[in-house]
Amino acid sequence: MLDMIPNAEEMTSLVGKTLYEVWNNLCALIDDKYNMDCLWNKGGKAWKYEYKYRWGGKTLCALYARENCIGFLIILGKNERLKFEDDKETYSKEVQEIYDSTHTYHDGKWLMFNPTDTSLFNDFIKLLNIKRKPNKK
C-alpha cells in the first residue's frame, strides 16, 4: 500500500498531460462498466505506481505509471486465453502481436500494454469482458 495516493498534479508531472488524460479516460471507461475495489500500490522495480481493479479477491486489471509512460496489465488464464484465441481475428494487429509475443506462465499470459492514446480501448474492454462480465448497467 502507498502512504500517499498521488494527486492529479503529481500524476501529470510524472506521466505528462496527454498520458494522464489517457489514464483518466481508461479509468472512466472501466469505472463505467465495473463496480470494483480500486487499490493504489507501489509499482515495484519497473513502475512508480500501480492502480489495481479488484473484486472478491480477484484482480480484473491494473494500471501502472512511471516517468512519461503508463501501462495497462491484464492477465489471461488458460480458459480466458482459449476465449481470446477463438476471437483473436477481431482484435487489432497490435493486440494480437502483444498476445503472441507475451510469454505464457503457469498462471497465464500477462499482457502489458503501453497506451499512448485511446485507440486500443475497445480491445481493452473486450479483454476485460473475457475476464469478467460488466457488473454495472
PDB file of C-alpha atoms in Angstrom:
ATOM      1  CA  MET A   1       0.000   0.000   0.000  1.00  0.00           C
ATOM      2  CA  LEU A   2       1.022   3.562  -0.570  1.00  0.00           C
ATOM      3  CA  ASP A   3       1.441   6.084   2.205  1.00  0.00           C
ATOM      4  CA  MET A   4       0.057   8.845  -0.037  1.00  0.00           C
ATOM      5  CA  ILE A   5      -2.172   8.423  -3.071  1.00  0.00           C
ATOM      6  CA  PRO A   6      -0.828  10.590  -5.913  1.00  0.00           C
ATOM      7  CA  ASN A   7      -2.980  13.569  -6.841  1.00  0.00           C
ATOM      8  CA  ALA A   8      -3.677  14.889 -10.337  1.00  0.00           C
ATOM      9  CA  GLU A   9      -0.728  17.296 -10.194  1.00  0.00           C
ATOM     10  CA  GLU A  10       1.721  14.523  -9.243  1.00  0.00           C
ATOM     11  CA  MET A  11       0.401  12.179 -11.914  1.00  0.00           C
ATOM     12  CA  THR A  12       0.539  14.901 -14.586  1.00  0.00           C
ATOM     13  CA  SER A  13       4.104  15.710 -13.567  1.00  0.00           C
ATOM     14  CA  LEU A  14       5.056  12.024 -13.674  1.00  0.00           C
ATOM     15  CA  VAL A  15       3.463  10.821 -16.925  1.00  0.00           C
ATOM     16  CA  GLY A  16       2.700  14.088 -18.713  1.00  0.00           C
ATOM     17  CA  LYS A  17      -0.573  15.812 -19.516  1.00  0.00           C
ATOM     18  CA  THR A  18      -1.502  13.680 -22.561  1.00  0.00           C
ATOM     19  CA  LEU A  19      -0.829  10.329 -20.899  1.00  0.00           C
ATOM     20  CA  TYR A  20      -2.625  11.419 -17.737  1.00  0.00           C
ATOM     21  CA  GLU A  21      -5.682  12.150 -19.907  1.00  0.00           C
ATOM     22  CA  VAL A  22      -5.377   8.650 -21.436  1.00  0.00           C
ATOM     23  CA  TRP A  23      -5.088   7.227 -17.880  1.00  0.00           C
ATOM     24  CA  ASN A  24      -8.215   9.097 -16.754  1.00  0.00           C
ATOM     25  CA  ASN A  25     -10.161   8.073 -19.852  1.00  0.00           C
ATOM     26  CA  LEU A  26      -9.225   4.426 -19.322  1.00  0.00           C
ATOM     27  CA  CYS A  27     -10.210   4.580 -15.640  1.00  0.00           C
ATOM     28  CA  ALA A  28     -13.525   6.225 -16.581  1.00  0.00           C
ATOM     29  CA  LEU A  29     -14.186   3.500 -19.154  1.00  0.00           C
ATOM     30  CA  ILE A  30     -13.546   0.733 -16.612  1.00  0.00           C
ATOM     31  CA  ASP A  31     -15.459   2.557 -13.852  1.00  0.00           C
ATOM     32  CA  ASP A  32     -18.423   2.938 -16.209  1.00  0.00           C
ATOM     33  CA  LYS A  33     -18.717  -0.830 -16.678  1.00  0.00           C
ATOM     34  CA  TYR A  34     -17.392  -2.304 -13.444  1.00  0.00           C
ATOM     35  CA  ASN A  35     -18.013  -1.714  -9.768  1.00  0.00           C
ATOM     36  CA  MET A  36     -14.646  -2.670  -8.259  1.00  0.00           C
ATOM     37  CA  ASP A  37     -12.371  -2.035  -5.328  1.00  0.00           C
ATOM     38  CA  CYS A  38      -9.507   0.165  -6.512  1.00  0.00           C
ATOM     39  CA  LEU A  39      -6.171  -0.096  -4.739  1.00  0.00           C
ATOM     40  CA  TRP A  40      -3.089   2.088  -5.086  1.00  0.00           C
ATOM     41  CA  ASN A  41       0.270   0.372  -4.533  1.00  0.00           C
ATOM     42  CA  LYS A  42       3.928   0.912  -5.253  1.00  0.00           C
ATOM     43  CA  GLY A  43       4.719  -0.171  -8.776  1.00  0.00           C
ATOM     44  CA  GLY A  44       7.672  -2.421  -7.993  1.00  0.00           C
ATOM     45  CA  LYS A  45      11.008  -2.115  -9.799  1.00  0.00           C
ATOM     46  CA  ALA A  46       9.659  -1.066 -13.200  1.00  0.00           C
ATOM     47  CA  TRP A  47       6.883   1.358 -12.199  1.00  0.00           C
ATOM     48  CA  LYS A  48       6.302   4.085  -9.627  1.00  0.00           C
ATOM     49  CA  TYR A  49       2.588   3.379  -9.082  1.00  0.00           C
ATOM     50  CA  GLU A  50       0.143   0.547  -9.515  1.00  0.00           C
ATOM     51  CA  TYR A  51      -3.626   1.099  -9.559  1.00  0.00           C
ATOM     52  CA  LYS A  52      -5.411  -2.247  -9.323  1.00  0.00           C
ATOM     53  CA  TYR A  53      -9.059  -3.092 -10.002  1.00  0.00           C
ATOM     54  CA  ARG A  54     -10.180  -5.948  -7.756  1.00  0.00           C
ATOM     55  CA  TRP A  55     -13.429  -7.623  -6.817  1.00  0.00           C
ATOM     56  CA  GLY A  56     -13.940 -10.576  -4.498  1.00  0.00           C
ATOM     57  CA  GLY A  57     -10.200 -11.098  -4.083  1.00  0.00           C
ATOM     58  CA  LYS A  58      -9.596 -11.362  -7.836  1.00  0.00           C
ATOM     59  CA  THR A  59      -7.808  -8.798  -9.958  1.00  0.00           C
ATOM     60  CA  LEU A  60      -9.573  -7.615 -13.089  1.00  0.00           C
ATOM     61  CA  CYS A  61      -6.685  -5.476 -14.373  1.00  0.00           C
ATOM     62  CA  ALA A  62      -4.089  -2.970 -13.240  1.00  0.00           C
ATOM     63  CA  LEU A  63      -2.789   0.362 -14.456  1.00  0.00           C
ATOM     64  CA  TYR A  64       0.821   1.402 -13.954  1.00  0.00           C
ATOM     65  CA  ALA A  65       2.601   4.739 -14.058  1.00  0.00           C
ATOM     66  CA  ARG A  66       6.244   5.798 -14.361  1.00  0.00           C
ATOM     67  CA  GLU A  67       8.020   8.742 -15.920  1.00  0.00           C
ATOM     68  CA  ASN A  68       6.400   9.532 -19.307  1.00  0.00           C
ATOM     69  CA  CYS A  69       4.751   6.100 -19.514  1.00  0.00           C
ATOM     70  CA  ILE A  70       1.567   4.332 -18.453  1.00  0.00           C
ATOM     71  CA  GLY A  71       0.785   0.635 -18.552  1.00  0.00           C
ATOM     72  CA  PHE A  72      -2.367  -1.456 -18.691  1.00  0.00           C
ATOM     73  CA  LEU A  73      -1.985  -5.059 -17.498  1.00  0.00           C
ATOM     74  CA  ILE A  74      -4.484  -7.846 -17.894  1.00  0.00           C
ATOM     75  CA  ILE A  75      -3.725 -11.473 -17.080  1.00  0.00           C
ATOM     76  CA  LEU A  76      -5.499 -14.142 -19.114  1.00  0.00           C
ATOM     77  CA  GLY A  77      -5.651 -17.598 -17.534  1.00  0.00           C
ATOM     78  CA  LYS A  78      -5.973 -20.827 -19.523  1.00  0.00           C
ATOM     79  CA  ASN A  79      -9.740 -20.649 -20.230  1.00  0.00           C
ATOM     80  CA  GLU A  80      -9.529 -16.906 -20.879  1.00  0.00           C
ATOM     81  CA  ARG A  81      -6.714 -17.473 -23.380  1.00  0.00           C
ATOM     82  CA  LEU A  82      -8.894 -20.002 -25.219  1.00  0.00           C
ATOM     83  CA  LYS A  83     -11.715 -17.438 -25.423  1.00  0.00           C
ATOM     84  CA  PHE A  84      -9.283 -14.825 -26.750  1.00  0.00           C
ATOM     85  CA  GLU A  85      -7.809 -17.223 -29.313  1.00  0.00           C
ATOM     86  CA  ASP A  86     -11.300 -18.151 -30.589  1.00  0.00           C
ATOM     87  CA  ASP A  87     -11.952 -14.459 -31.273  1.00  0.00           C
ATOM     88  CA  LYS A  88      -8.394 -13.317 -31.994  1.00  0.00           C
ATOM     89  CA  GLU A  89      -9.001 -12.004 -35.521  1.00  0.00           C
ATOM     90  CA  THR A  90     -11.468  -9.413 -34.200  1.00  0.00           C
ATOM     91  CA  TYR A  91      -8.692  -7.679 -32.221  1.00  0.00           C
ATOM     92  CA  SER A  92      -6.302  -5.085 -33.596  1.00  0.00           C
ATOM     93  CA  LYS A  93      -2.964  -6.238 -35.019  1.00  0.00           C
ATOM     94  CA  GLU A  94      -1.201  -4.532 -32.095  1.00  0.00           C
ATOM     95  CA  VAL A  95      -3.156  -6.528 -29.501  1.00  0.00           C
ATOM     96  CA  GLN A  96      -2.604  -9.746 -31.464  1.00  0.00           C
ATOM     97  CA  GLU A  97       1.149  -9.071 -31.654  1.00  0.00           C
ATOM     98  CA  ILE A  98       1.409  -8.336 -27.932  1.00  0.00           C
ATOM     99  CA  TYR A  99      -0.557 -11.502 -27.171  1.00  0.00           C
ATOM    100  CA  ASP A 100       1.640 -13.613 -29.479  1.00  0.00           C
ATOM    101  CA  SER A 101       4.901 -12.192 -28.120  1.00  0.00           C
ATOM    102  CA  THR A 102       3.936 -12.498 -24.431  1.00  0.00           C
ATOM    103  CA  HIS A 103       5.383 -15.457 -22.542  1.00  0.00           C
ATOM    104  CA  THR A 104       2.846 -17.918 -21.122  1.00  0.00           C
ATOM    105  CA  TYR A 105       3.404 -18.595 -17.416  1.00  0.00           C
ATOM    106  CA  HIS A 106       1.798 -21.278 -15.255  1.00  0.00           C
ATOM    107  CA  ASP A 107      -0.909 -18.764 -14.262  1.00  0.00           C
ATOM    108  CA  GLY A 108      -1.493 -17.332 -17.730  1.00  0.00           C
ATOM    109  CA  LYS A 109      -0.351 -14.602 -20.083  1.00  0.00           C
ATOM    110  CA  TRP A 110       0.455 -11.251 -18.508  1.00  0.00           C
ATOM    111  CA  LEU A 111      -0.479  -8.841 -21.288  1.00  0.00           C
ATOM    112  CA  MET A 112       1.123  -5.427 -20.763  1.00  0.00           C
ATOM    113  CA  PHE A 113       0.107  -2.553 -22.987  1.00  0.00           C
ATOM    114  CA  ASN A 114       1.589   0.950 -23.010  1.00  0.00           C
ATOM    115  CA  PRO A 115      -1.272   3.032 -24.379  1.00  0.00           C
ATOM    116  CA  THR A 116      -0.410   6.484 -25.720  1.00  0.00           C
ATOM    117  CA  ASP A 117      -3.970   7.258 -26.854  1.00  0.00           C
ATOM    118  CA  THR A 118      -7.450   5.713 -26.728  1.00  0.00           C
ATOM    119  CA  SER A 119      -7.142   3.680 -29.947  1.00  0.00           C
ATOM    120  CA  LEU A 120      -6.966   0.278 -28.176  1.00  0.00           C
ATOM    121  CA  PHE A 121      -9.735   0.963 -25.640  1.00  0.00           C
ATOM    122  CA  ASN A 122     -12.349  -1.132 -27.489  1.00  0.00           C
ATOM    123  CA  ASP A 123      -9.952  -4.073 -27.429  1.00  0.00           C
ATOM    124  CA  PHE A 124      -9.220  -3.469 -23.733  1.00  0.00           C
ATOM    125  CA  ILE A 125     -12.950  -3.646 -22.969  1.00  0.00           C
ATOM    126  CA  LYS A 126     -13.252  -6.887 -24.959  1.00  0.00           C
ATOM    127  CA  LEU A 127     -10.330  -8.334 -22.971  1.00  0.00           C
ATOM    128  CA  LEU A 128     -11.916  -7.237 -19.688  1.00  0.00           C
ATOM    129  CA  ASN A 129     -15.193  -8.869 -20.762  1.00  0.00           C
ATOM    130  CA  ILE A 130     -13.327 -12.163 -21.179  1.00  0.00           C
ATOM    131  CA  LYS A 131     -12.194 -11.897 -17.554  1.00  0.00           C
ATOM    132  CA  ARG A 132     -15.499 -10.712 -16.148  1.00  0.00           C
ATOM    133  CA  LYS A 133     -18.812  -9.522 -17.493  1.00  0.00           C
ATOM    134  CA  PRO A 134     -19.526  -5.867 -16.606  1.00  0.00           C
ATOM    135  CA  ASN A 135     -21.407  -5.577 -13.306  1.00  0.00           C
ATOM    136  CA  LYS A 136     -22.850  -2.122 -13.955  1.00  0.00           C
ATOM    137  CA  LYS A 137     -25.805  -1.394 -16.200  1.00  0.00           C
TER     138      LYS A 137
END
